[in-house]
Amino acid sequence: MKNKWDLVLGSQSAEEFFDSLSDGIIISDKNGKIIVYNRAKEIQENRDRKNMLGKYTWDAYGYSGREGSEHWSVYKTGIPAINKYSAHSVVDGEARYISYSTYPLIIEGETVGVYSVSKTEDTLHQNLVDTIEKKREFQSNDDDLNLHKYNENGTRYTFSDIIGESEEMRSVVHIAQNVSFLDNTLLIIGETGTGKEVLAQSIHNFGEKFREPFIGINCSAIPENLLESMLFGTEKGVYTGAVDSAGLFEKAGKGTIFLDDINTMPLTLQAKLLRAIQERRVSRLGSAESYEIKCRIISATNEDPFKLIGEGRFREDLYYRIAGYTINIPSLRNRREDIIRLVEYFIRRYNKILGKSAIGVDNTLKVTLDNYFWPGNIRELENLVENMLVNTDKDEKYLTIKAIPPYLKSRFLITDIQVKEEKILENRNYNNLLDDFERRTITEYLIENNWNISKTARILDLNRNSLIHKIKRLEIKKD
């Protein structure tokens, strides 16, 4: 064992090496005794290494026994504790927080101890992460029932509100956290209902300007002339009834402005927005004076921007200005492993609101939810869970497909046979299965687009006459 430890310790140069690191390092041996405690760790925790070296980790940190020590737990299980955040000391009456990860120390295939690496954060970042973690802790203590009250900066969401452990969503969150501290423009791409504004608010709240305003506007919900005056502001008298009013760029200050559904913005207004972003200055309507744009600009689109450009519905030069970086949020059907996790989250949330006590869904409903196309994504799923809970008895523990409201059953293609027989597909041949899939897909998009055949054909990349032919062949009918 001594030879193996010599690979890590055993010389004055090793101690000098650890002391040269800016990260805090603590190493314990297989018995739990602290054998390395570097200078950066002393500063982070406001402790003297002389009082730490040679002690068991549980004694050094005041735990009741070794079972309370994270180092001992990692040594026994071999499972690292990654990206932890907690108070390790008190300085001038205030808790000092550090972020750290703890790993088993493996040398030549044998676990000989445990080591932790703790990061030094600047004061602002410390306060930021502290705020986020306290919010996450509060939500956890409240059984994940975040009723989403508005914060002073105009937001309701942080990364703790993004539910999902799929590889796709973990990647989205990782990228979003990395760009949170940048000031460049950002474009979020995702279908309707995927949570684009949730992500935008989370990015704002994770960045250094989280105390500044977050102002969001849905470009598709406001007429062009009104949208322009809302964005840039007005001077009194520029048109009948106009008053001196600051625009949203001005109100956002050094914070964030979120332009949702920017793909619906008229081309004439796109040109004015392009000029404002290029020059980082804008004038109120009717004013010769301009003011500097200091806020970060985050935009979102529910359509492929290059398809929009190709169809002449979006300016290519504006795209390159608003897309300093792009993040694609996957649709719910492309992260199906998150569906049940989201369902359980919404059940917990609406249990309290509706006075119910459900804890999950039965197997038949799981299969139904997993096979559905989810054109409305998370927003549609949340609406379904709320409706099902309304139809569920107060003491019922598991939701079933019987709880799906009658007016929604057609969307899920639920029949009496499906309710009674889960193996309905076993005797169907391949062509019938293909027809079923095509029928379901076309029906879902028709419903989503209010049975507008031209719009549905464009989304499905079909000729209008071809879509009409398929509707007749598959006997798709509007209820």
Short mmCIF file of C-alpha atoms in Angstrom, two decimals:
data_model
loop_
_atom_site.label_atom_id
_atom_site.label_comp_id
_atom_site.label_asym_id
_atom_site.label_seq_id
_atom_site.Cartn_x
_atom_site.Cartn_y
_atom_site.Cartn_z
CA MET A 1 0.00 0.00 0.00
CA LYS A 2 2.84 2.35 0.83
CA ASN A 3 4.16 2.06 -2.71
CA LYS A 4 0.79 2.97 -4.13
CA TRP A 5 0.49 6.01 -1.91
CA ASP A 6 3.98 7.00 -2.97
CA LEU A 7 2.45 7.59 -6.40
CA VAL A 8 0.41 10.39 -4.85
CA LEU A 9 2.31 11.49 -1.74
CA GLY A 10 5.58 10.95 0.00
CA SER A 11 7.59 13.99 -0.96
CA GLN A 12 7.81 17.69 -0.23
CA SER A 13 7.25 18.36 -3.94
CA ALA A 14 3.84 16.64 -3.76
CA GLU A 15 2.74 18.98 -0.99
CA GLU A 16 4.03 21.94 -2.97
CA PHE A 17 2.15 20.70 -6.01
CA PHE A 18 -1.18 20.51 -4.17
CA ASP A 19 -0.59 23.94 -2.63
CA SER A 20 0.03 25.40 -6.08
CA LEU A 21 -3.51 24.49 -7.19
CA SER A 22 -6.26 27.12 -7.08
CA ASP A 23 -8.89 24.46 -6.33
CA GLY A 24 -9.31 23.10 -2.85
CA ILE A 25 -8.07 19.51 -2.45
CA ILE A 26 -8.78 17.09 0.40
CA ILE A 27 -7.75 13.42 0.31
CA SER A 28 -8.62 10.73 2.86
CA ASP A 29 -7.22 7.19 3.02
CA LYS A 30 -9.22 3.96 3.14
CA ASN A 31 -9.67 4.38 6.90
CA GLY A 32 -11.19 7.83 6.45
CA LYS A 33 -8.19 9.79 7.75
CA ILE A 34 -7.31 13.10 6.06
CA ILE A 35 -3.84 12.91 4.49
CA VAL A 36 -3.96 15.92 2.14
CA TYR A 37 -5.53 19.31 2.88
CA ASN A 38 -4.06 21.99 0.64
CA ARG A 39 -3.68 25.72 1.07
CA ALA A 40 -6.66 26.63 -1.14
CA LYS A 41 -8.85 24.37 1.02
CA GLU A 42 -7.67 26.18 4.14
CA ILE A 43 -8.72 29.51 2.64
CA GLN A 44 -12.05 28.23 1.36
CA GLU A 45 -13.09 26.71 4.68
CA ASN A 46 -11.24 29.11 7.00
CA ARG A 47 -9.53 26.20 8.76
CA ASP A 48 -5.97 25.39 9.78
CA ARG A 49 -4.64 22.28 8.05
CA LYS A 50 -2.81 21.34 11.26
CA ASN A 51 -6.22 20.75 12.82
CA MET A 52 -7.38 18.65 9.87
CA LEU A 53 -4.49 16.39 8.85
CA GLY A 54 -4.57 12.99 10.54
CA LYS A 55 -8.18 13.28 11.67
CA TYR A 56 -11.05 11.13 10.50
CA THR A 57 -13.22 13.12 8.09
CA TRP A 58 -16.31 12.66 10.28
CA ASP A 59 -14.45 14.00 13.32
CA ALA A 60 -12.89 16.89 11.41
CA TYR A 61 -16.27 18.06 10.15
CA GLY A 62 -18.26 17.30 13.28
CA TYR A 63 -20.39 14.38 12.03
CA SER A 64 -21.86 12.01 14.61
CA GLY A 65 -20.07 9.04 13.01
CA ARG A 66 -18.46 7.77 9.86
CA GLU A 67 -21.84 7.00 8.26
CA GLY A 68 -22.44 10.76 8.09
CA SER A 69 -19.24 11.36 6.15
CA GLU A 70 -19.53 11.78 2.39
CA HIS A 71 -15.94 10.59 1.95
CA TRP A 72 -16.75 7.36 3.75
CA SER A 73 -19.93 6.88 1.69
CA VAL A 74 -18.03 7.36 -1.59
CA TYR A 75 -15.32 4.94 -0.43
CA LYS A 76 -17.81 2.22 0.51
CA THR A 77 -20.06 2.56 -2.56
CA GLY A 78 -17.54 3.63 -5.19
CA ILE A 79 -20.13 6.13 -6.46
CA PRO A 80 -18.83 9.71 -6.84
CA ALA A 81 -20.76 12.69 -5.50
CA ILE A 82 -20.64 15.24 -8.31
CA ASN A 83 -21.43 18.97 -8.35
CA LYS A 84 -22.43 19.34 -4.72
CA TYR A 85 -22.95 22.73 -3.10
CA SER A 86 -23.03 23.35 0.65
CA ALA A 87 -21.71 25.39 3.55
CA HIS A 88 -18.44 24.05 4.95
CA SER A 89 -17.56 26.79 7.40
CA VAL A 90 -18.73 30.02 9.00
CA VAL A 91 -16.73 33.22 8.49
CA ASP A 92 -17.67 36.40 10.40
CA GLY A 93 -21.01 34.85 11.29
CA GLU A 94 -21.87 33.96 7.68
CA ALA A 95 -21.87 30.53 6.06
CA ARG A 96 -19.21 30.10 3.39
CA TYR A 97 -20.41 27.98 0.49
CA ILE A 98 -18.26 25.94 -1.88
CA SER A 99 -19.07 23.78 -4.89
CA TYR A 100 -17.28 20.45 -4.97
CA SER A 101 -17.15 16.91 -6.30
CA THR A 102 -15.93 13.81 -4.45
CA TYR A 103 -14.45 10.74 -6.17
CA PRO A 104 -12.96 7.38 -5.19
CA LEU A 105 -9.18 7.37 -5.55
CA ILE A 106 -8.25 4.30 -7.57
CA ILE A 107 -4.62 3.28 -8.07
CA GLU A 108 -3.74 0.20 -10.08
CA GLY A 109 -7.31 -1.04 -9.86
CA GLU A 110 -7.59 -0.69 -6.07
CA THR A 111 -9.59 1.96 -4.20
CA VAL A 112 -7.08 3.37 -1.74
CA GLY A 113 -8.98 6.45 -0.62
CA VAL A 114 -11.21 9.34 -1.60
CA TYR A 115 -10.53 12.86 -2.83
CA SER A 116 -12.60 16.02 -3.21
CA VAL A 117 -12.03 18.97 -5.52
CA SER A 118 -13.72 22.24 -4.56
CA LYS A 119 -14.00 25.25 -6.83
CA THR A 120 -13.29 28.84 -5.86
CA GLU A 121 -16.14 31.15 -7.00
CA ASP A 122 -16.15 34.92 -7.19
CA THR A 123 -18.56 36.64 -4.83
CA LEU A 124 -21.20 37.40 -7.41
CA HIS A 125 -21.25 33.86 -8.73
CA GLN A 126 -21.40 32.56 -5.15
CA ASN A 127 -24.47 34.65 -4.43
CA LEU A 128 -26.05 33.60 -7.73
CA VAL A 129 -25.61 29.86 -7.21
CA ASP A 130 -26.66 30.23 -3.55
CA THR A 131 -29.93 31.82 -4.68
CA ILE A 132 -30.55 29.09 -7.26
CA GLU A 133 -29.79 26.27 -4.82
CA LYS A 134 -31.96 27.74 -2.09
CA LYS A 135 -34.82 27.99 -4.59
CA ARG A 136 -34.24 24.37 -5.62
CA GLU A 137 -34.13 23.29 -1.95
CA PHE A 138 -37.37 25.17 -1.26
CA GLN A 139 -39.09 23.49 -4.18
CA SER A 140 -37.85 20.08 -3.07
CA ASN A 141 -39.13 20.63 0.47
CA ASP A 142 -42.48 21.66 -0.96
CA ASP A 143 -42.76 18.32 -2.79
CA ASP A 144 -41.74 19.91 -6.08
CA LEU A 145 -44.93 21.97 -6.06
CA ASN A 146 -43.69 25.21 -7.49
CA LEU A 147 -46.72 27.39 -8.06
CA HIS A 148 -44.51 29.77 -10.07
CA LYS A 149 -44.99 33.14 -8.44
CA TYR A 150 -43.29 35.98 -10.27
CA ASN A 151 -39.94 37.15 -8.94
CA GLU A 152 -38.97 40.80 -8.73
CA ASN A 153 -37.06 40.55 -12.02
CA GLY A 154 -40.18 39.41 -13.87
CA THR A 155 -39.37 35.70 -14.06
CA ARG A 156 -40.97 32.55 -12.68
CA TYR A 157 -38.55 29.82 -13.74
CA THR A 158 -35.01 28.56 -13.14
CA PHE A 159 -33.20 25.45 -14.32
CA SER A 160 -34.73 23.55 -11.40
CA ASP A 161 -38.09 23.85 -13.21
CA ILE A 162 -36.81 21.95 -16.25
CA ILE A 163 -37.88 18.33 -15.74
CA GLY A 164 -36.05 15.61 -17.63
CA GLU A 165 -33.17 13.19 -17.36
CA SER A 166 -32.99 12.20 -21.02
CA GLU A 167 -29.64 12.68 -22.74
CA GLU A 168 -31.23 15.28 -25.04
CA MET A 169 -32.47 17.49 -22.19
CA ARG A 170 -29.34 17.08 -20.10
CA SER A 171 -27.37 18.35 -23.10
CA VAL A 172 -29.74 21.32 -23.55
CA VAL A 173 -29.42 22.33 -19.89
CA HIS A 174 -25.64 21.91 -19.94
CA ILE A 175 -25.28 24.13 -23.01
CA ALA A 176 -27.76 26.68 -21.65
CA GLN A 177 -25.88 27.00 -18.37
CA ASN A 178 -22.62 27.53 -20.23
CA VAL A 179 -24.04 30.40 -22.30
CA SER A 180 -25.82 31.99 -19.32
CA PHE A 181 -22.79 34.13 -18.51
CA LEU A 182 -22.38 35.47 -22.05
CA ASP A 183 -23.90 38.62 -23.53
CA ASN A 184 -24.19 37.49 -27.14
CA THR A 185 -27.56 37.04 -28.81
CA LEU A 186 -29.22 33.65 -28.44
CA LEU A 187 -31.85 31.90 -30.54
CA ILE A 188 -33.93 29.07 -29.04
CA ILE A 189 -35.53 26.74 -31.58
CA GLY A 190 -38.33 24.41 -30.59
CA GLU A 191 -41.87 23.37 -31.38
CA THR A 192 -44.85 24.96 -29.66
CA GLY A 193 -45.11 23.84 -26.04
CA THR A 194 -41.54 22.63 -25.59
CA GLY A 195 -40.70 25.25 -22.94
CA LYS A 196 -38.74 27.90 -24.79
CA GLU A 197 -39.61 30.71 -22.38
CA VAL A 198 -38.87 28.47 -19.38
CA LEU A 199 -35.40 27.94 -20.80
CA ALA A 200 -34.94 31.65 -21.58
CA GLN A 201 -35.88 32.66 -18.02
CA SER A 202 -33.62 29.95 -16.60
CA ILE A 203 -30.68 31.27 -18.61
CA HIS A 204 -31.35 34.80 -17.37
CA ASN A 205 -31.58 33.68 -13.74
CA PHE A 206 -28.39 31.63 -13.96
CA GLY A 207 -26.32 34.47 -15.38
CA GLU A 208 -24.58 37.35 -13.66
CA LYS A 209 -27.40 39.79 -14.50
CA PHE A 210 -30.09 37.78 -12.74
CA ARG A 211 -31.08 40.80 -10.65
CA GLU A 212 -31.81 42.83 -13.79
CA PRO A 213 -35.25 42.76 -15.52
CA PHE A 214 -36.40 39.95 -17.78
CA ILE A 215 -38.99 41.20 -20.26
CA GLY A 216 -40.71 38.78 -22.60
CA ILE A 217 -43.07 39.55 -25.47
CA ASN A 218 -44.93 37.21 -27.82
CA CYS A 219 -44.50 38.67 -31.28
CA SER A 220 -47.34 36.60 -32.72
CA ALA A 221 -49.96 38.02 -30.36
CA ILE A 222 -49.52 41.73 -31.12
CA PRO A 223 -50.36 43.70 -34.31
CA GLU A 224 -47.37 45.10 -36.21
CA ASN A 225 -47.94 48.80 -35.47
CA LEU A 226 -48.46 48.13 -31.78
CA LEU A 227 -45.49 45.74 -31.58
CA GLU A 228 -43.15 48.39 -32.99
CA SER A 229 -44.23 51.00 -30.46
CA MET A 230 -43.97 48.47 -27.62
CA LEU A 231 -40.43 47.49 -28.59
CA PHE A 232 -39.01 50.94 -29.29
CA GLY A 233 -41.25 53.30 -27.29
CA THR A 234 -43.12 56.44 -28.35
CA GLU A 235 -42.92 60.20 -28.05
CA LYS A 236 -46.04 62.16 -27.23
CA GLY A 237 -47.94 63.25 -30.33
CA VAL A 238 -46.34 60.84 -32.81
CA TYR A 239 -49.86 59.58 -33.47
CA THR A 240 -53.28 60.27 -32.02
CA GLY A 241 -53.32 59.28 -28.39
CA ALA A 242 -49.59 58.63 -28.20
CA VAL A 243 -47.84 59.48 -24.92
CA ASP A 244 -44.24 59.47 -23.80
CA SER A 245 -43.55 55.80 -23.24
CA ALA A 246 -40.36 53.80 -22.87
CA GLY A 247 -40.01 50.78 -25.14
CA LEU A 248 -39.23 47.28 -23.94
CA PHE A 249 -35.60 47.57 -25.00
CA GLU A 250 -35.35 50.61 -22.77
CA LYS A 251 -37.23 49.01 -19.89
CA ALA A 252 -35.05 45.91 -20.02
CA GLY A 253 -32.04 48.01 -19.02
CA LYS A 254 -29.04 45.73 -18.56
CA GLY A 255 -31.24 42.66 -18.27
CA THR A 256 -32.77 40.43 -20.95
CA ILE A 257 -35.46 40.93 -23.58
CA PHE A 258 -37.09 37.76 -24.87
CA LEU A 259 -38.66 37.90 -28.34
CA ASP A 260 -40.90 34.83 -28.51
CA ASP A 261 -42.23 33.63 -31.89
CA ILE A 262 -39.93 36.07 -33.65
CA ASN A 263 -40.61 34.10 -36.84
CA THR A 264 -44.07 35.73 -36.98
CA MET A 265 -42.67 39.25 -37.01
CA PRO A 266 -43.55 41.12 -40.26
CA LEU A 267 -40.64 41.68 -42.65
CA THR A 268 -40.90 45.46 -42.39
CA LEU A 269 -40.44 45.29 -38.64
CA GLN A 270 -37.66 42.73 -39.04
CA ALA A 271 -35.70 45.33 -40.99
CA LYS A 272 -36.07 47.89 -38.19
CA LEU A 273 -35.10 45.31 -35.57
CA LEU A 274 -32.01 44.38 -37.61
CA ARG A 275 -30.85 47.99 -37.69
CA ALA A 276 -31.41 48.37 -33.95
CA ILE A 277 -29.39 45.24 -33.16
CA GLN A 278 -26.57 46.20 -35.55
CA GLU A 279 -26.16 49.67 -34.10
CA ARG A 280 -27.09 48.71 -30.52
CA ARG A 281 -29.14 51.90 -30.47
CA VAL A 282 -32.82 52.62 -31.01
CA SER A 283 -35.11 55.66 -31.11
CA ARG A 284 -38.59 56.03 -29.75
CA LEU A 285 -41.20 56.52 -32.48
CA GLY A 286 -41.38 60.24 -33.22
CA SER A 287 -38.09 61.06 -31.54
CA ALA A 288 -34.82 62.18 -33.14
CA GLU A 289 -32.83 61.04 -30.11
CA SER A 290 -31.63 57.49 -29.63
CA TYR A 291 -30.69 55.42 -26.63
CA GLU A 292 -28.25 52.56 -26.24
CA ILE A 293 -29.47 48.97 -26.12
CA LYS A 294 -27.81 47.47 -23.05
CA CYS A 295 -29.85 44.30 -22.64
CA ARG A 296 -29.18 40.81 -23.89
CA ILE A 297 -31.48 39.67 -26.69
CA ILE A 298 -32.86 36.13 -26.58
CA SER A 299 -35.25 35.11 -29.36
CA ALA A 300 -37.30 32.00 -30.03
CA THR A 301 -38.91 30.39 -33.05
CA ASN A 302 -41.19 27.38 -33.40
CA GLU A 303 -40.17 26.82 -37.02
CA ASP A 304 -36.92 25.94 -38.76
CA PRO A 305 -35.25 29.32 -39.43
CA PHE A 306 -33.60 28.16 -42.66
CA LYS A 307 -36.93 26.97 -43.98
CA LEU A 308 -38.39 30.38 -43.12
CA ILE A 309 -35.51 32.08 -44.94
CA GLY A 310 -35.99 29.84 -47.96
CA GLU A 311 -39.70 30.72 -48.08
CA GLY A 312 -38.95 34.44 -47.83
CA ARG A 313 -40.65 34.78 -44.45
CA PHE A 314 -37.56 35.68 -42.45
CA ARG A 315 -34.55 37.88 -43.23
CA GLU A 316 -31.31 35.95 -43.46
CA ASP A 317 -29.26 38.91 -42.20
CA LEU A 318 -31.50 39.21 -39.13
CA TYR A 319 -31.09 35.49 -38.43
CA TYR A 320 -27.31 35.88 -38.21
CA ARG A 321 -27.74 38.82 -35.84
CA ILE A 322 -30.11 37.08 -33.40
CA ALA A 323 -28.39 33.69 -33.55
CA GLY A 324 -25.05 34.43 -31.93
CA TYR A 325 -25.67 30.99 -30.49
CA THR A 326 -28.56 28.57 -31.06
CA ILE A 327 -30.13 25.98 -28.77
CA ASN A 328 -32.55 23.37 -30.10
CA ILE A 329 -35.12 22.05 -27.61
CA PRO A 330 -36.21 18.52 -28.54
CA SER A 331 -39.89 17.73 -28.95
CA LEU A 332 -41.50 15.54 -26.33
CA ARG A 333 -41.78 12.63 -28.78
CA ASN A 334 -37.98 12.76 -29.14
CA ARG A 335 -37.42 12.48 -25.39
CA ARG A 336 -40.04 9.87 -24.52
CA GLU A 337 -38.12 8.65 -21.47
CA ASP A 338 -39.08 11.95 -19.81
CA ILE A 339 -42.84 11.58 -20.37
CA ILE A 340 -43.68 9.66 -17.19
CA ARG A 341 -41.31 11.80 -15.12
CA LEU A 342 -43.18 14.88 -16.36
CA VAL A 343 -46.55 13.24 -15.72
CA GLU A 344 -45.57 12.49 -12.12
CA TYR A 345 -44.34 16.06 -11.68
CA PHE A 346 -47.66 17.49 -12.93
CA ILE A 347 -49.61 15.02 -10.78
CA ARG A 348 -47.82 16.25 -7.66
CA ARG A 349 -48.38 19.84 -8.68
CA TYR A 350 -52.09 19.55 -9.45
CA ASN A 351 -52.83 17.22 -6.54
CA LYS A 352 -52.46 20.17 -4.23
CA ILE A 353 -54.46 22.51 -6.42
CA LEU A 354 -57.31 20.04 -6.98
CA GLY A 355 -57.22 18.24 -3.64
CA LYS A 356 -56.35 14.83 -5.13
CA SER A 357 -53.98 12.09 -3.94
CA ALA A 358 -52.81 10.35 -7.13
CA ILE A 359 -49.25 9.05 -7.20
CA GLY A 360 -48.85 7.78 -10.76
CA VAL A 361 -50.41 6.13 -13.81
CA ASP A 362 -51.27 2.50 -14.57
CA ASN A 363 -49.46 0.43 -17.20
CA THR A 364 -52.13 0.78 -19.89
CA LEU A 365 -52.01 4.56 -19.66
CA LYS A 366 -48.21 4.50 -19.72
CA VAL A 367 -48.30 2.64 -23.03
CA THR A 368 -50.90 5.06 -24.42
CA LEU A 369 -48.89 8.13 -23.40
CA ASP A 370 -45.66 6.69 -24.74
CA ASN A 371 -47.20 5.91 -28.15
CA TYR A 372 -48.83 9.31 -28.60
CA PHE A 373 -47.28 11.83 -30.98
CA TRP A 374 -47.56 14.89 -28.65
CA PRO A 375 -47.96 17.71 -31.20
CA GLY A 376 -48.53 20.12 -28.30
CA ASN A 377 -45.51 18.81 -26.37
CA ILE A 378 -45.18 19.56 -22.63
CA ARG A 379 -48.00 22.11 -22.63
CA GLU A 380 -50.37 19.48 -24.02
CA LEU A 381 -49.17 16.89 -21.50
CA GLU A 382 -49.73 19.27 -18.59
CA ASN A 383 -53.25 20.05 -19.82
CA LEU A 384 -54.04 16.34 -20.13
CA VAL A 385 -52.84 15.55 -16.58
CA GLU A 386 -54.92 18.40 -15.15
CA ASN A 387 -58.02 17.20 -17.03
CA MET A 388 -57.50 13.60 -15.94
CA LEU A 389 -57.12 14.56 -12.29
CA VAL A 390 -60.40 16.45 -12.47
CA ASN A 391 -62.03 13.18 -13.64
CA THR A 392 -60.32 11.09 -10.95
CA ASP A 393 -61.80 10.28 -7.54
CA LYS A 394 -60.16 12.03 -4.60
CA ASP A 395 -58.65 8.86 -3.14
CA GLU A 396 -57.70 7.13 -6.41
CA LYS A 397 -53.97 6.47 -6.55
CA TYR A 398 -53.38 5.75 -10.23
CA LEU A 399 -54.65 7.53 -13.31
CA THR A 400 -56.11 5.33 -16.05
CA ILE A 401 -57.19 5.96 -19.64
CA LYS A 402 -60.78 6.05 -18.40
CA ALA A 403 -59.95 9.43 -16.84
CA ILE A 404 -59.17 10.98 -20.22
CA PRO A 405 -62.07 13.36 -21.00
CA PRO A 406 -64.35 12.19 -23.85
CA TYR A 407 -63.51 15.20 -26.01
CA LEU A 408 -59.80 14.34 -25.81
CA LYS A 409 -60.09 10.60 -26.43
CA SER A 410 -60.23 11.08 -30.20
CA ARG A 411 -56.80 12.70 -30.04
CA PHE A 412 -55.39 9.61 -28.39
CA LEU A 413 -57.30 7.27 -30.74
CA ILE A 414 -58.69 5.46 -27.73
CA THR A 415 -61.46 2.94 -28.45
CA ASP A 416 -63.43 0.60 -26.26
CA ILE A 417 -61.40 -2.27 -27.68
CA GLN A 418 -58.16 -0.55 -26.65
CA VAL A 419 -59.44 -0.07 -23.13
CA LYS A 420 -60.36 -3.75 -22.80
CA GLU A 421 -57.58 -5.34 -24.80
CA GLU A 422 -53.96 -4.12 -24.62
CA LYS A 423 -52.79 -6.58 -27.28
CA ILE A 424 -54.90 -5.14 -30.06
CA LEU A 425 -51.88 -4.79 -32.39
CA GLU A 426 -50.77 -8.41 -32.28
CA ASN A 427 -52.87 -9.58 -35.25
CA ARG A 428 -52.41 -6.57 -37.48
CA ASN A 429 -50.23 -6.90 -40.54
CA TYR A 430 -47.43 -4.54 -41.49
CA ASN A 431 -49.44 -2.47 -43.99
CA ASN A 432 -52.22 -1.93 -41.48
CA LEU A 433 -49.68 -0.73 -38.93
CA LEU A 434 -48.26 1.74 -41.45
CA ASP A 435 -51.76 3.00 -42.24
CA ASP A 436 -52.48 3.39 -38.53
CA PHE A 437 -49.34 5.40 -38.04
CA GLU A 438 -50.03 7.62 -41.05
CA ARG A 439 -53.66 8.09 -40.02
CA ARG A 440 -52.64 9.07 -36.50
CA THR A 441 -49.95 11.48 -37.65
CA ILE A 442 -52.17 13.26 -40.19
CA THR A 443 -55.07 13.43 -37.73
CA GLU A 444 -52.90 14.98 -35.03
CA TYR A 445 -51.55 17.67 -37.34
CA LEU A 446 -55.02 18.42 -38.72
CA ILE A 447 -56.36 18.88 -35.20
CA GLU A 448 -53.38 21.02 -34.22
CA ASN A 449 -53.99 23.29 -37.23
CA ASN A 450 -57.78 23.43 -36.84
CA TRP A 451 -58.27 21.20 -39.90
CA ASN A 452 -56.60 23.70 -42.20
CA ILE A 453 -55.53 21.40 -45.04
CA SER A 454 -53.15 23.85 -46.73
CA LYS A 455 -51.26 24.62 -43.53
CA THR A 456 -51.12 20.95 -42.54
CA ALA A 457 -49.82 19.97 -45.97
CA ARG A 458 -47.07 22.59 -45.71
CA ILE A 459 -45.98 21.31 -42.28
CA LEU A 460 -45.98 17.69 -43.47
CA ASP A 461 -44.12 18.73 -46.62
CA LEU A 462 -46.89 17.32 -48.83
CA ASN A 463 -48.70 18.57 -51.90
CA ARG A 464 -52.21 19.75 -50.92
CA ASN A 465 -53.85 17.32 -53.34
CA SER A 466 -51.74 14.46 -52.02
CA LEU A 467 -52.90 15.23 -48.50
CA ILE A 468 -56.54 15.31 -49.61
CA HIS A 469 -56.05 11.91 -51.27
CA LYS A 470 -54.54 10.44 -48.10
CA ILE A 471 -57.39 11.83 -45.98
CA LYS A 472 -59.93 10.09 -48.25
CA ARG A 473 -57.98 6.81 -48.47
CA LEU A 474 -57.44 6.61 -44.71
CA GLU A 475 -61.05 7.68 -44.05
CA ILE A 476 -59.99 10.50 -41.76
CA LYS A 477 -63.05 12.44 -40.69
CA LYS A 478 -63.56 15.52 -38.58
CA ASP A 479 -65.68 14.68 -35.52
#
